[in-house]
XYZ file of C-alpha atoms in Angstrom:
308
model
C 91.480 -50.058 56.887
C 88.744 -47.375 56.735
C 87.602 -48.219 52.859
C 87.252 -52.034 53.298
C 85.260 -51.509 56.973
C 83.034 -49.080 55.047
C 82.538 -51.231 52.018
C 82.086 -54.553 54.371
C 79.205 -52.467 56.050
C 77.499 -50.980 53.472
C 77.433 -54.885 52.130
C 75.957 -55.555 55.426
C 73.102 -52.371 55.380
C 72.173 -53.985 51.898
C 71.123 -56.629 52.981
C 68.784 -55.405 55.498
C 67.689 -52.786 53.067
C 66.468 -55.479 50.156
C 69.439 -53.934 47.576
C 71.162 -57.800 46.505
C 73.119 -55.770 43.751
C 74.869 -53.395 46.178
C 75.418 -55.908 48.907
C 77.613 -58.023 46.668
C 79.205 -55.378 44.930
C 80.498 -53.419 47.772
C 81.183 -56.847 49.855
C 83.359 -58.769 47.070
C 85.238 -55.611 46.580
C 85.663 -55.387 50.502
C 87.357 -58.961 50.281
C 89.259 -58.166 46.986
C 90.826 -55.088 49.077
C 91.260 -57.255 52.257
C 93.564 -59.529 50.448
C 95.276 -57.592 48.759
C 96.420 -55.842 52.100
C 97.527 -59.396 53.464
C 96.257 -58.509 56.704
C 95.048 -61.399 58.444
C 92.761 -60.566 60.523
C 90.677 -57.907 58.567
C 90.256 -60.451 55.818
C 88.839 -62.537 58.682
C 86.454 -59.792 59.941
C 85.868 -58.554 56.142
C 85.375 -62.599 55.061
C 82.764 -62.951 58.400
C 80.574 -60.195 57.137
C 80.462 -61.340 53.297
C 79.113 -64.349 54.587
C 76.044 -62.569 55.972
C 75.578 -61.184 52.946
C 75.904 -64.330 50.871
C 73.801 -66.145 52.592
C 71.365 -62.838 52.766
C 71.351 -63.147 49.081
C 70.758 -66.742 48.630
C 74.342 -67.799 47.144
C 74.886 -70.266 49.340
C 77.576 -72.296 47.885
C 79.802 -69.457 47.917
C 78.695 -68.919 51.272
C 79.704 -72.506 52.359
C 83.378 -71.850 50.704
C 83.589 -68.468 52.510
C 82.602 -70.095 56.056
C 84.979 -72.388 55.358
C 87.695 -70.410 54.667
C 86.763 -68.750 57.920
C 86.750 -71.829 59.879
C 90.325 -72.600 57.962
C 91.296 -69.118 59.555
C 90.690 -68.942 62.741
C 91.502 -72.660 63.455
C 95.250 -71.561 62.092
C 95.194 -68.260 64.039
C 93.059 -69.463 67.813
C 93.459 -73.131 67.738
C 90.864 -75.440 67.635
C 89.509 -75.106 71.100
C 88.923 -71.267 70.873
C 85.460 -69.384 70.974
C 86.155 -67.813 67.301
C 86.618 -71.027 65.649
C 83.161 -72.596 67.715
C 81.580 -69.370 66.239
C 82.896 -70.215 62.652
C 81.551 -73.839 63.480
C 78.178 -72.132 64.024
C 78.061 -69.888 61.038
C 78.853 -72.890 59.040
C 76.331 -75.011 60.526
C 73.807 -72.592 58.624
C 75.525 -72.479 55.406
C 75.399 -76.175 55.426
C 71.777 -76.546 56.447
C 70.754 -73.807 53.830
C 72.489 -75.313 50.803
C 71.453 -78.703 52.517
C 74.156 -80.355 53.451
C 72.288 -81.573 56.641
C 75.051 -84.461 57.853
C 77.707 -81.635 57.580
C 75.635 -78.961 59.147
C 74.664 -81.362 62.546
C 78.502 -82.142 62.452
C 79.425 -78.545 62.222
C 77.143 -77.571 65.136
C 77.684 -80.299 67.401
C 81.292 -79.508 66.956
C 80.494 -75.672 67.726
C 78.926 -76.976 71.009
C 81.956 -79.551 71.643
C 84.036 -76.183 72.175
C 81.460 -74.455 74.137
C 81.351 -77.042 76.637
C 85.292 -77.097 76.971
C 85.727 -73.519 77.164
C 82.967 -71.988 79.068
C 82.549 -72.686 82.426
C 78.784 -72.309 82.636
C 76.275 -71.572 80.096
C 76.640 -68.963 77.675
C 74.673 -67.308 75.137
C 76.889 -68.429 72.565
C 76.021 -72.152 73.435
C 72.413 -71.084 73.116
C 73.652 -69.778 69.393
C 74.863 -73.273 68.389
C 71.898 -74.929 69.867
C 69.527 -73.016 68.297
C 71.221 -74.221 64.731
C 71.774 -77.826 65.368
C 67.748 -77.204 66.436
C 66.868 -76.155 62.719
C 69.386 -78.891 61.275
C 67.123 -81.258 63.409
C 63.645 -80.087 62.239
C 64.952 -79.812 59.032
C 65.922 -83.740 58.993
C 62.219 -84.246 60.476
C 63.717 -85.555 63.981
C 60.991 -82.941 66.021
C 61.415 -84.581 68.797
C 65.456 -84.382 68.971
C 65.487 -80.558 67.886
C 62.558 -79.767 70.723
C 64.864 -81.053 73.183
C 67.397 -79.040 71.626
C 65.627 -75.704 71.597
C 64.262 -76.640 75.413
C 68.069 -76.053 76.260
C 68.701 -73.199 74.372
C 65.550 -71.046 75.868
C 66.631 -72.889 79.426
C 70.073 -70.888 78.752
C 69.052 -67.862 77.534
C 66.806 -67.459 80.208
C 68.899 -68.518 82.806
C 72.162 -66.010 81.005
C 69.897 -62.993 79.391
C 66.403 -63.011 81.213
C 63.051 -63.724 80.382
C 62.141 -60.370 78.068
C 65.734 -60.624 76.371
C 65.067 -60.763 72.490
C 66.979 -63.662 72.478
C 65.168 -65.491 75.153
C 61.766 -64.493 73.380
C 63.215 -65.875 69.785
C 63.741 -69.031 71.833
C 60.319 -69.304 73.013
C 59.137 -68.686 69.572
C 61.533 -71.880 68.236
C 59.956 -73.928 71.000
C 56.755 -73.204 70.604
C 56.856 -73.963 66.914
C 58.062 -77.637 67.512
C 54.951 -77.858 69.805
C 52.986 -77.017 67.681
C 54.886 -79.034 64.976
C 54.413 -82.121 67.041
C 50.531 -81.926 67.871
C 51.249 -79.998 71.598
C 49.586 -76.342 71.063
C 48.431 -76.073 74.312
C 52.435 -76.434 75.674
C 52.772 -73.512 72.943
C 49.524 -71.516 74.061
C 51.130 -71.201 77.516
C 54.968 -70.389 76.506
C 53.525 -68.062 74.107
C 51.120 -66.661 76.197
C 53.451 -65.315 78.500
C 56.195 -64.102 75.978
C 53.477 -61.720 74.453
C 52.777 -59.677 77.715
C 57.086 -59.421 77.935
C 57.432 -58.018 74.525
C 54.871 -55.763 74.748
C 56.222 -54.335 77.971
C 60.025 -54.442 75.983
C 59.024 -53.115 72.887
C 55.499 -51.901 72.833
C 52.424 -53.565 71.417
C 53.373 -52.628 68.051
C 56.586 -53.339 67.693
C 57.474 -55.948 64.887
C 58.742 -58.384 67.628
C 56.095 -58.214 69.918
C 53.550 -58.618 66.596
C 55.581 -61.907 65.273
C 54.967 -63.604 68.625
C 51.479 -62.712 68.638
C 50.756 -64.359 65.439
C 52.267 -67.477 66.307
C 50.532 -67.009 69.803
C 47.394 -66.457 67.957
C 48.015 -69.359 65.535
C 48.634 -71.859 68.557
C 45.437 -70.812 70.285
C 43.641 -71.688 67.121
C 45.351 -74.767 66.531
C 44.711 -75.537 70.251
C 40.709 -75.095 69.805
C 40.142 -71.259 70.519
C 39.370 -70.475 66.867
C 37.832 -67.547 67.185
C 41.000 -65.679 70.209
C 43.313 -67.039 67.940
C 42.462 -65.897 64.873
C 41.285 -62.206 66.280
C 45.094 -62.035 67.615
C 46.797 -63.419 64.379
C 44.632 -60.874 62.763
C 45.720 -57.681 65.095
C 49.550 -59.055 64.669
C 48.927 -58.944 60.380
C 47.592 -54.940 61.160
C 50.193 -54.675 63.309
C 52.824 -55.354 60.813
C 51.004 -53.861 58.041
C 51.086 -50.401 59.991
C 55.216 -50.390 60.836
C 57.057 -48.623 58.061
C 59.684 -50.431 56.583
C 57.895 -54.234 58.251
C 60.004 -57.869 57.943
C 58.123 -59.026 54.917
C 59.528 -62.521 56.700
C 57.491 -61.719 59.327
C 54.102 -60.452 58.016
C 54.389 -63.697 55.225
C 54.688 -65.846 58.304
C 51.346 -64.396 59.320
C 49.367 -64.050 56.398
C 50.688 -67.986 55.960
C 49.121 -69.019 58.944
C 45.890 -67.032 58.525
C 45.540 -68.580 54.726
C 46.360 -71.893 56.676
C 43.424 -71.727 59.261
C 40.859 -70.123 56.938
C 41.711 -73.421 54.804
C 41.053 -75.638 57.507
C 37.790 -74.141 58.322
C 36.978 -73.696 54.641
C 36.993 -70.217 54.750
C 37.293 -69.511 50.927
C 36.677 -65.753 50.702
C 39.425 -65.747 53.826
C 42.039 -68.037 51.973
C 41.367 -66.400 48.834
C 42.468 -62.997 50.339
C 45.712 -64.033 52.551
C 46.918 -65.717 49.248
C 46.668 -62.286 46.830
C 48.082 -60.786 49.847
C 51.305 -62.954 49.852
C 51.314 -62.757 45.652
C 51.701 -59.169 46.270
C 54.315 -59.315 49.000
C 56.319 -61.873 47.046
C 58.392 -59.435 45.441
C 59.302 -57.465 48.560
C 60.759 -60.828 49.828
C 64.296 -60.824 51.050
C 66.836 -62.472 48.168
C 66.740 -65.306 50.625
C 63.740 -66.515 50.653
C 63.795 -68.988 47.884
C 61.217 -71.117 49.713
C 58.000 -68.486 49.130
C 57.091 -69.697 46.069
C 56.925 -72.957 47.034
C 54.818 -72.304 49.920
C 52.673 -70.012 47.657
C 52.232 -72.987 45.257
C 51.248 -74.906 48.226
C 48.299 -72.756 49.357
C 47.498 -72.190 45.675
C 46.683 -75.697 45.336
C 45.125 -76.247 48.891
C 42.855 -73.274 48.002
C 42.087 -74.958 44.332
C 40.731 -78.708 46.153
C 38.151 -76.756 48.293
């Protein structure tokens, strides 16, 4: 049906274009169309897409009852050993994580990956999928150490299926590298990192957003490893870098300015600190619908700035 596809994308575009209002509007009318047309599988594919934009929006408990209705879906239309229902598994691993249900969510994913393993006969990308959420579902329930292992797998895959400068291999690096650093390793980060830079630049250009985000958390790893001075002269090109791109992940260049407040805090850098913080107080309303969690890292820094 033309109408509900072009409501269910426009839902989608929302999102990505920071307009909350419009995204639910034109997606909950999408789903009010696609059941009153009793089609199956549209509401599926029109149900799928308003989940994106519920979670985009940070309604997450209606986001959880959509996934499951999904899951209920495709479970009654594939069977339970199907890709589509280990794909439902996945997207409801998030939605659990995210309104944080964290037993459910590591259930949901390792079920996702249950299916993988019976239906694929090697590795897939979509394994690498499920991985990567049981890995946040791990860090999130503080076992580093379990989700590294995890991630390990899913950049071993994605490597091994998509290639080293695949975006999807490079996100991978970028979720290992983090545990590293999470668990006291930076130098194991510092070399991943170091050559995932040189790939995205040659992928995407030195400027792109992706190649930038990897430089910051290259440069914030070579700090945190003992190279100060490299690491924070990269962090700082990867902040310009994002600053200069029209339309920039305000994810992204928070992430940065984050981790340049962090390390000018550390070296009691006040004048530093005192700048990446305004910084993020004026990016904070530019922040996706879904990111909840800024203002508590904002009150974080505030106060770690304050005890100096």
């Amino acid at each position: 049906n033309p109408r509900i596809q072009a409501l269910s994308l426009s839902a989608v575009l929302a999102i990505k274009l920071r307009e909350p209002g419009r995204a639910l509007a034109d997606g909950r009318e999408a789903v009010a169309l696609a059941r009153a047309l009793g089609d199956a599988e549209i509401l599926r594919q029109t149900l799928n897409d308003f989940g994106v934009v519920l979670l985009g929006v940070d309604a997450l408990a209606e986001a959880v009852r959509v996934y499951e209705e999904v899951l209920a879906i495709n479970r009654a239309r594939f069977g339970e050993q199907h890709q589509k229902t280990a794909t439902a598994l996945g997207a409801l691993a998030r939605a659990y994580r995210r309104v944080g249900d964290l037993p459910r969510a590591e259930q949901a994913a390792r079920a996702a990956l249950a299916i993988d393993r019976a239906i694929y006969p090697g590795d897939d990308r979509r394994t690498a999928l499920h991985l990567n959420a049981l890995m946040k579902v791990l860090d999130a329930a503080g076992d580093v150490p379990a989700a590294l292992g995890v991630a390990r797998e899913a950049l071993r895959i994605n490597r091994g299926v998509l290639g080293d400068d695949h975006p999807e291999t490079l996100n991978a690096v970028a979720g290992v590298a983090a545990l590293e650093v999470e668990r006291g390793a930076p130098a194991s980060a510092v070399a991943l990192l170091g050559a995932a830079v040189p790939r995205a630049e040659a992928r995407f250009g030195p400027g792109h957003w992706s190649t930038a985000g990897l430089r910051a958390d290259f440069g914030n790893a070579l700090a945190q490893d003992g190279h100060a001075a490299t690491g924070i002269a990269q962090l700082e090109r990867a902040i310009a870098d994002l600053d200069a791109l029209a339309g920039s992940d305000p994810d992204l260049l928070a992430s940065a300015l984050a981790q340049r407040c962090r390390l000018a805090l550390s070296s009691r850098d006040v004048a530093t600190a005192t700048r990446m913080l305004a910084r993020l107080q004026q990016l904070a309303p530019a922040a996706p619908p879904s990111r909840a969690s800024w203002a508590g890292n904002l009150d974080t820094l505030r106060g770690a700035l304050q005890m100096l």
